[in-house]
Short mmCIF file of C-alpha atoms in Angstrom, two decimals:
data_model
loop_
_atom_site.label_atom_id
_atom_site.label_comp_id
_atom_site.label_asym_id
_atom_site.label_seq_id
_atom_site.Cartn_x
_atom_site.Cartn_y
_atom_site.Cartn_z
CA MET A 1 -23.44 45.26 -20.70
CA MET A 2 -20.43 45.99 -24.06
CA PHE A 3 -17.08 44.53 -23.77
CA SER A 4 -14.32 46.23 -25.33
CA GLN A 5 -12.35 43.32 -27.43
CA THR A 6 -8.84 44.27 -25.06
CA THR A 7 -11.17 42.64 -22.13
CA LEU A 8 -12.82 39.66 -24.04
CA LYS A 9 -9.14 38.56 -25.31
CA CYS A 10 -7.87 39.17 -21.45
CA SER A 11 -10.84 36.52 -20.51
CA SER A 12 -10.37 34.55 -23.19
CA ARG A 13 -6.76 33.83 -21.86
CA LYS A 14 -7.72 34.07 -18.55
CA SER A 15 -10.75 30.99 -19.26
CA ALA A 16 -7.67 28.82 -21.83
CA LEU A 17 -4.92 29.21 -18.44
CA PHE A 18 -7.92 27.97 -16.30
CA ALA A 19 -8.74 25.39 -18.53
CA VAL A 20 -5.15 24.31 -18.45
CA LEU A 21 -4.92 24.32 -14.43
CA VAL A 22 -7.77 22.10 -14.28
CA ALA A 23 -6.42 20.14 -16.28
CA ILE A 24 -2.90 19.66 -14.49
CA MET A 25 -4.91 19.44 -11.01
CA ALA A 26 -7.05 16.62 -12.73
CA SER A 27 -3.39 15.08 -14.32
CA VAL A 28 -2.02 15.09 -10.60
CA SER A 29 -5.06 14.38 -8.41
CA SER A 30 -4.79 11.03 -11.26
CA SER A 31 -1.53 10.08 -10.22
CA ALA A 32 -1.94 10.54 -6.68
CA GLU A 33 -4.42 8.18 -6.49
CA ALA A 34 -3.11 5.80 -8.95
CA ALA A 35 -0.31 5.95 -6.50
CA LYS A 36 -1.96 4.10 -4.05
CA SER A 37 -0.02 1.40 -2.07
CA PHE A 38 -2.69 -1.25 -1.65
CA THR A 39 -6.98 -1.11 -3.16
CA VAL A 40 -9.10 -2.32 -0.39
CA GLU A 41 -12.20 -4.41 -1.56
CA VAL A 42 -15.06 -5.02 1.42
CA GLN A 43 -17.55 -8.27 2.16
CA GLY A 44 -20.11 -9.38 4.70
CA GLN A 45 -21.18 -7.36 7.84
CA GLY A 46 -19.93 -7.68 11.28
CA SER A 47 -17.17 -6.91 13.45
CA PRO A 48 -14.13 -5.72 11.21
CA VAL A 49 -11.10 -8.48 10.08
CA ILE A 50 -8.36 -7.14 7.38
CA MET A 51 -7.07 -9.40 5.34
CA ILE A 52 -3.24 -8.82 3.89
CA PRO A 53 -1.76 -11.48 1.27
CA GLY A 54 1.33 -12.11 0.82
CA LEU A 55 4.32 -11.88 -1.62
CA MET A 56 3.21 -11.26 -5.67
CA SER A 57 -0.49 -12.46 -4.10
CA ASP A 58 -3.55 -10.64 -4.42
CA SER A 59 -6.95 -10.86 -2.35
CA ARG A 60 -8.30 -13.89 -4.89
CA VAL A 61 -5.70 -16.17 -2.77
CA TRP A 62 -8.77 -15.57 0.25
CA GLN A 63 -11.31 -16.17 -1.70
CA GLN A 64 -13.13 -18.98 -1.06
CA THR A 65 -11.77 -18.41 2.97
CA ALA A 66 -13.95 -15.07 3.02
CA THR A 67 -16.92 -16.36 0.93
CA GLU A 68 -17.74 -18.01 4.35
CA LEU A 69 -15.91 -15.75 6.28
CA SER A 70 -17.54 -13.02 5.53
CA LYS A 71 -21.19 -14.38 6.84
CA THR A 72 -20.11 -13.43 10.16
CA HIS A 73 -16.99 -10.55 10.06
CA GLN A 74 -17.10 -7.33 8.00
CA LEU A 75 -14.08 -8.49 5.49
CA HIS A 76 -11.41 -5.96 4.04
CA LEU A 77 -9.07 -7.57 1.78
CA ILE A 78 -6.47 -5.50 0.55
CA SER A 79 -4.28 -6.04 -2.63
CA ILE A 80 -1.37 -4.44 -2.68
CA ALA A 81 0.79 -2.41 -5.15
CA GLY A 82 2.45 -3.85 -6.96
CA PHE A 83 1.54 -6.98 -7.19
CA ALA A 84 -0.93 -9.46 -9.13
CA GLY A 85 -1.12 -6.98 -11.59
CA GLN A 86 -1.39 -3.70 -8.98
CA PRO A 87 -0.14 -0.60 -10.58
CA ALA A 88 3.46 -0.06 -8.64
CA ILE A 89 4.12 3.12 -6.87
CA GLU A 90 8.27 3.71 -6.33
CA GLY A 91 10.38 3.84 -3.78
CA ALA A 92 9.78 2.23 0.07
CA LEU A 93 6.46 -0.32 -0.45
CA LEU A 94 5.72 -2.10 3.33
CA PRO A 95 6.53 1.29 4.74
CA VAL A 96 4.03 2.79 3.05
CA VAL A 97 1.41 0.29 3.32
CA LYS A 98 1.32 -0.32 6.65
CA SER A 99 0.94 3.67 7.21
CA GLU A 100 -1.70 3.97 4.80
CA LEU A 101 -3.53 1.10 6.29
CA LEU A 102 -3.34 2.86 9.51
CA ALA A 103 -4.49 6.04 7.74
CA TYR A 104 -7.48 3.70 6.52
CA ILE A 105 -8.44 2.22 9.87
CA GLN A 106 -9.19 5.73 11.07
CA THR A 107 -10.61 7.18 7.83
CA GLU A 108 -12.81 3.77 8.15
CA LYS A 109 -13.81 4.34 11.85
CA LEU A 110 -12.78 0.14 12.10
CA GLN A 111 -12.81 -0.66 15.94
CA ARG A 112 -9.77 -2.31 17.02
CA PRO A 113 -10.16 -4.90 13.87
CA ALA A 114 -8.54 -8.31 13.67
CA ILE A 115 -5.80 -8.55 10.71
CA ILE A 116 -5.30 -11.76 8.93
CA GLY A 117 -2.26 -12.45 7.08
CA HIS A 118 -0.55 -14.54 4.70
CA SER A 119 3.43 -14.89 4.48
CA LEU A 120 4.57 -10.88 3.63
CA GLY A 121 1.07 -10.30 4.94
CA ALA A 122 1.96 -11.79 8.49
CA PHE A 123 4.88 -9.53 8.67
CA LEU A 124 2.41 -6.54 7.91
CA ALA A 125 0.06 -7.49 10.46
CA TYR A 126 2.54 -8.09 13.01
CA ASP A 127 4.17 -4.57 11.90
CA LEU A 128 0.84 -2.60 12.44
CA ALA A 129 -0.06 -4.47 15.88
CA SER A 130 3.15 -3.51 17.79
CA SER A 131 3.10 0.32 15.60
CA ALA A 132 0.25 1.12 16.92
CA PRO A 133 -1.20 -1.85 19.65
CA ASP A 134 -4.18 0.03 20.95
CA THR A 135 -5.73 0.55 17.19
CA ILE A 136 -5.60 -3.33 15.94
CA GLY A 137 -7.21 -6.09 17.33
CA LYS A 138 -6.73 -10.35 17.27
CA ILE A 139 -3.33 -10.74 15.05
CA ILE A 140 -3.48 -14.44 13.05
CA ALA A 141 -0.39 -15.15 10.88
CA VAL A 142 -0.77 -17.43 8.35
CA ASP A 143 2.83 -18.53 7.71
CA GLY A 144 4.45 -15.57 7.65
CA LEU A 145 7.11 -14.06 10.64
CA PRO A 146 8.44 -11.15 12.59
CA PHE A 147 11.69 -11.33 10.83
CA LEU A 148 12.26 -13.63 7.03
CA ALA A 149 15.99 -13.64 7.52
CA PRO A 150 16.15 -17.06 9.77
CA VAL A 151 13.34 -18.92 6.94
CA PHE A 152 15.93 -18.56 4.78
CA THR A 153 19.35 -19.11 7.08
CA ARG A 154 17.62 -21.97 9.14
CA ASP A 155 19.44 -19.75 11.98
CA SER A 156 17.69 -17.71 14.60
CA LYS A 157 20.46 -16.03 15.24
CA SER A 158 20.59 -14.29 11.60
CA THR A 159 20.54 -9.82 12.18
CA VAL A 160 20.22 -7.46 9.32
CA ALA A 161 23.22 -6.78 9.67
CA SER A 162 24.55 -10.26 8.56
CA VAL A 163 21.89 -10.37 5.70
CA LYS A 164 22.94 -6.56 4.46
CA ALA A 165 24.31 -7.84 1.20
CA GLN A 166 21.99 -10.57 0.10
CA ALA A 167 18.89 -8.03 0.81
CA GLU A 168 20.66 -5.46 -1.26
CA GLY A 169 22.08 -8.22 -3.97
CA ILE A 170 17.94 -9.32 -4.00
CA ARG A 171 17.11 -6.09 -3.94
CA ASN A 172 19.35 -5.05 -7.31
CA PHE A 173 18.84 -8.55 -8.58
CA TYR A 174 14.86 -8.01 -8.97
CA ALA A 175 15.04 -4.20 -10.11
CA GLN A 176 16.88 -5.21 -13.35
CA MET A 177 14.61 -8.62 -14.48
CA GLN A 178 12.33 -8.23 -16.89
CA PRO A 179 8.47 -9.79 -16.22
CA ALA A 180 8.85 -12.88 -18.36
CA GLN A 181 12.65 -13.80 -16.47
CA LEU A 182 10.45 -13.26 -13.16
CA ALA A 183 7.75 -15.68 -14.30
CA ALA A 184 10.53 -18.11 -15.47
CA THR A 185 12.03 -17.61 -11.79
CA MET A 186 8.54 -18.31 -9.77
CA GLN A 187 8.76 -21.98 -11.17
CA GLN A 188 11.37 -22.77 -9.14
CA GLY A 189 10.79 -23.97 -5.38
CA MET A 190 7.03 -24.06 -6.70
CA GLU A 191 6.80 -27.84 -4.84
CA ILE A 192 6.97 -25.45 -1.29
CA GLN A 193 4.19 -23.31 -2.12
CA ALA A 194 1.23 -25.37 -2.75
CA ARG A 195 0.22 -29.55 -3.09
CA GLU A 196 -1.86 -29.32 -6.28
CA PRO A 197 -0.69 -28.65 -9.21
CA ALA A 198 -3.67 -26.36 -10.13
CA THR A 199 -3.19 -24.67 -7.04
CA ARG A 200 0.56 -23.83 -8.09
CA GLU A 201 -0.31 -22.60 -11.73
CA ARG A 202 -2.96 -19.90 -10.02
CA VAL A 203 0.30 -18.79 -7.88
CA GLN A 204 2.79 -19.07 -11.03
CA GLN A 205 -0.11 -16.35 -12.53
CA MET A 206 -0.49 -14.19 -9.96
CA GLY A 207 3.18 -13.91 -9.92
CA ALA A 208 3.79 -13.19 -13.39
CA GLN A 209 1.58 -10.26 -13.35
CA SER A 210 3.60 -8.45 -10.32
CA ASP A 211 6.62 -5.59 -10.96
CA PRO A 212 10.26 -7.40 -10.59
CA LYS A 213 10.99 -4.18 -9.12
CA ALA A 214 8.42 -4.36 -6.90
CA VAL A 215 8.98 -7.31 -5.35
CA GLY A 216 13.02 -7.25 -4.80
CA GLN A 217 11.88 -4.27 -2.62
CA ALA A 218 9.34 -6.26 -0.32
CA ILE A 219 12.09 -8.75 -0.29
CA TYR A 220 14.28 -6.70 0.88
CA GLU A 221 12.61 -4.75 3.13
CA LEU A 222 11.40 -7.82 4.75
CA LEU A 223 15.04 -9.27 5.19
CA SER A 224 16.10 -5.71 6.44
CA THR A 225 12.86 -5.14 8.89
CA ASP A 226 13.46 -6.79 12.62
CA LEU A 227 10.09 -7.01 14.45
CA ARG A 228 11.38 -9.60 16.82
CA ASP A 229 11.78 -7.25 19.77
CA LYS A 230 8.84 -4.29 18.99
CA VAL A 231 6.62 -7.35 18.96
CA SER A 232 6.71 -7.28 22.65
CA ASN A 233 4.21 -4.36 22.36
CA ILE A 234 2.16 -6.55 21.54
CA ASN A 235 -1.51 -6.70 23.74
CA GLN A 236 -3.71 -8.10 22.16
CA PRO A 237 -4.07 -12.23 21.29
CA VAL A 238 -1.99 -13.75 18.72
CA LEU A 239 -2.51 -17.28 16.33
CA GLN A 240 0.95 -17.64 14.59
CA LEU A 241 0.09 -20.50 11.83
CA GLY A 242 3.03 -23.08 10.57
CA ALA A 243 3.10 -24.86 7.22
CA GLY A 244 5.12 -27.86 7.57
CA GLY A 245 4.28 -30.02 4.86
CA ALA A 246 7.42 -29.34 2.56
CA LEU A 247 9.96 -30.51 4.83
CA PRO A 248 11.59 -33.11 2.88
CA SER A 249 12.15 -34.81 6.41
CA ASP A 250 10.04 -35.18 10.15
CA ALA A 251 12.71 -35.11 11.88
CA MET A 252 13.09 -30.83 10.99
CA ARG A 253 10.28 -31.01 12.80
CA PRO A 254 11.67 -29.82 15.95
CA ALA A 255 14.70 -27.08 14.89
CA VAL A 256 11.63 -25.33 12.44
CA GLU A 257 9.29 -25.30 15.41
CA ALA A 258 11.73 -24.02 17.65
CA LEU A 259 12.61 -21.50 14.88
CA TYR A 260 9.30 -20.19 15.12
CA LYS A 261 8.46 -19.97 18.94
CA GLN A 262 11.51 -18.15 18.82
CA GLN A 263 10.58 -15.34 16.54
CA ILE A 264 7.01 -14.68 18.74
CA ASN A 265 8.48 -15.03 22.32
CA ASN A 266 8.54 -11.90 23.10
CA ILE A 267 4.61 -11.54 22.54
CA PRO A 268 2.73 -11.76 25.70
CA GLN A 269 -0.60 -13.34 24.33
CA ALA A 270 0.65 -15.95 21.53
CA THR A 271 0.01 -19.32 20.10
CA LEU A 272 1.39 -21.54 17.65
CA VAL A 273 0.05 -23.84 15.74
CA PHE A 274 1.36 -26.24 12.95
CA ASN A 275 -0.35 -28.21 10.38
CA TRP A 276 2.40 -30.60 9.08
CA GLN A 277 0.51 -31.20 6.00
CA SER A 278 -0.15 -27.74 4.40
CA ARG A 279 2.57 -25.97 2.40
CA HIS A 280 2.74 -22.29 2.71
CA PHE A 281 -0.58 -21.65 0.72
CA MET A 282 -2.86 -22.66 3.99
CA MET A 283 -6.19 -21.46 2.53
CA TRP A 284 -5.96 -23.67 -0.63
CA ASP A 285 -3.82 -26.96 0.84
CA GLU A 286 -5.91 -26.83 3.77
CA PRO A 287 -8.65 -24.19 3.75
CA VAL A 288 -11.10 -26.19 6.52
CA TRP A 289 -8.55 -27.10 8.65
CA LEU A 290 -7.77 -22.76 8.12
CA LEU A 291 -11.48 -21.63 8.38
CA ASN A 292 -11.67 -23.46 11.67
CA GLN A 293 -8.57 -22.04 13.41
CA ILE A 294 -9.79 -18.19 11.84
CA ASN A 295 -13.19 -19.14 13.62
CA GLN A 296 -12.22 -20.54 16.67
CA PHE A 297 -9.23 -18.12 17.67
CA LEU A 298 -11.82 -14.86 16.92
CA ALA A 299 -14.77 -16.18 18.94
CA GLU A 300 -12.44 -16.39 21.94
CA LYS A 301 -13.22 -13.97 24.72
#
């Protein structure tokens, strides 16, 4: 078959344009993948369990627990964008994580997966279960609550409106922070995170790898979202675990316990259990105790 020179030039230009379009589409696709709000690592076989870490943490916090739990359950270990070296996304964070997790559950055809969340991850567990109660199974909240503000203020009467200025100030403060400043800020108050120096170092390392803007955005969202009324939608059993090992005085225990109880009062099937020796990272301070609590709760009919 014969082609004229004009036809060949036109064909060449079309081929070049096609190549450019393919490159652009590949770039857009790559950017979309990079913008996901979380990554997932799947371990084990059995009934599904989604495990969500807390602020500035990733799935490494669950490694010790997952080693045993994966013998009887299929674990979906989440790492959230912007934390512990994960690429950050722009704009809202936690609402996007919730939406994409619900889509993930549907795509993977997970049948009422249990959710185990630590700190911020516990808040997400409550948000997921109250938004889609027929989709989510049992909830285990590891030292995390439906509303963060009362933990800061030590007052259960705190509202989104009453902490609005503080929430916005925190978001703006972190947005202007450099990673080195974030690492330095984390050194303050590390004693409440975990008992052992080696464990505190793990927490510090994950925090130093986090994106300051993402951290500030997450704290803002935790302070400006109150789920205490919404959790009444939850129709599945909930185990709320509290860590009281960092309290400066045993005399504070009743007040702290009352604060936690107030947050889960609207949940029909909620149980509160405190460990008064463990600090915030219960999976490292009290690993055997935590695993026993998880196994017993998941096994209950």
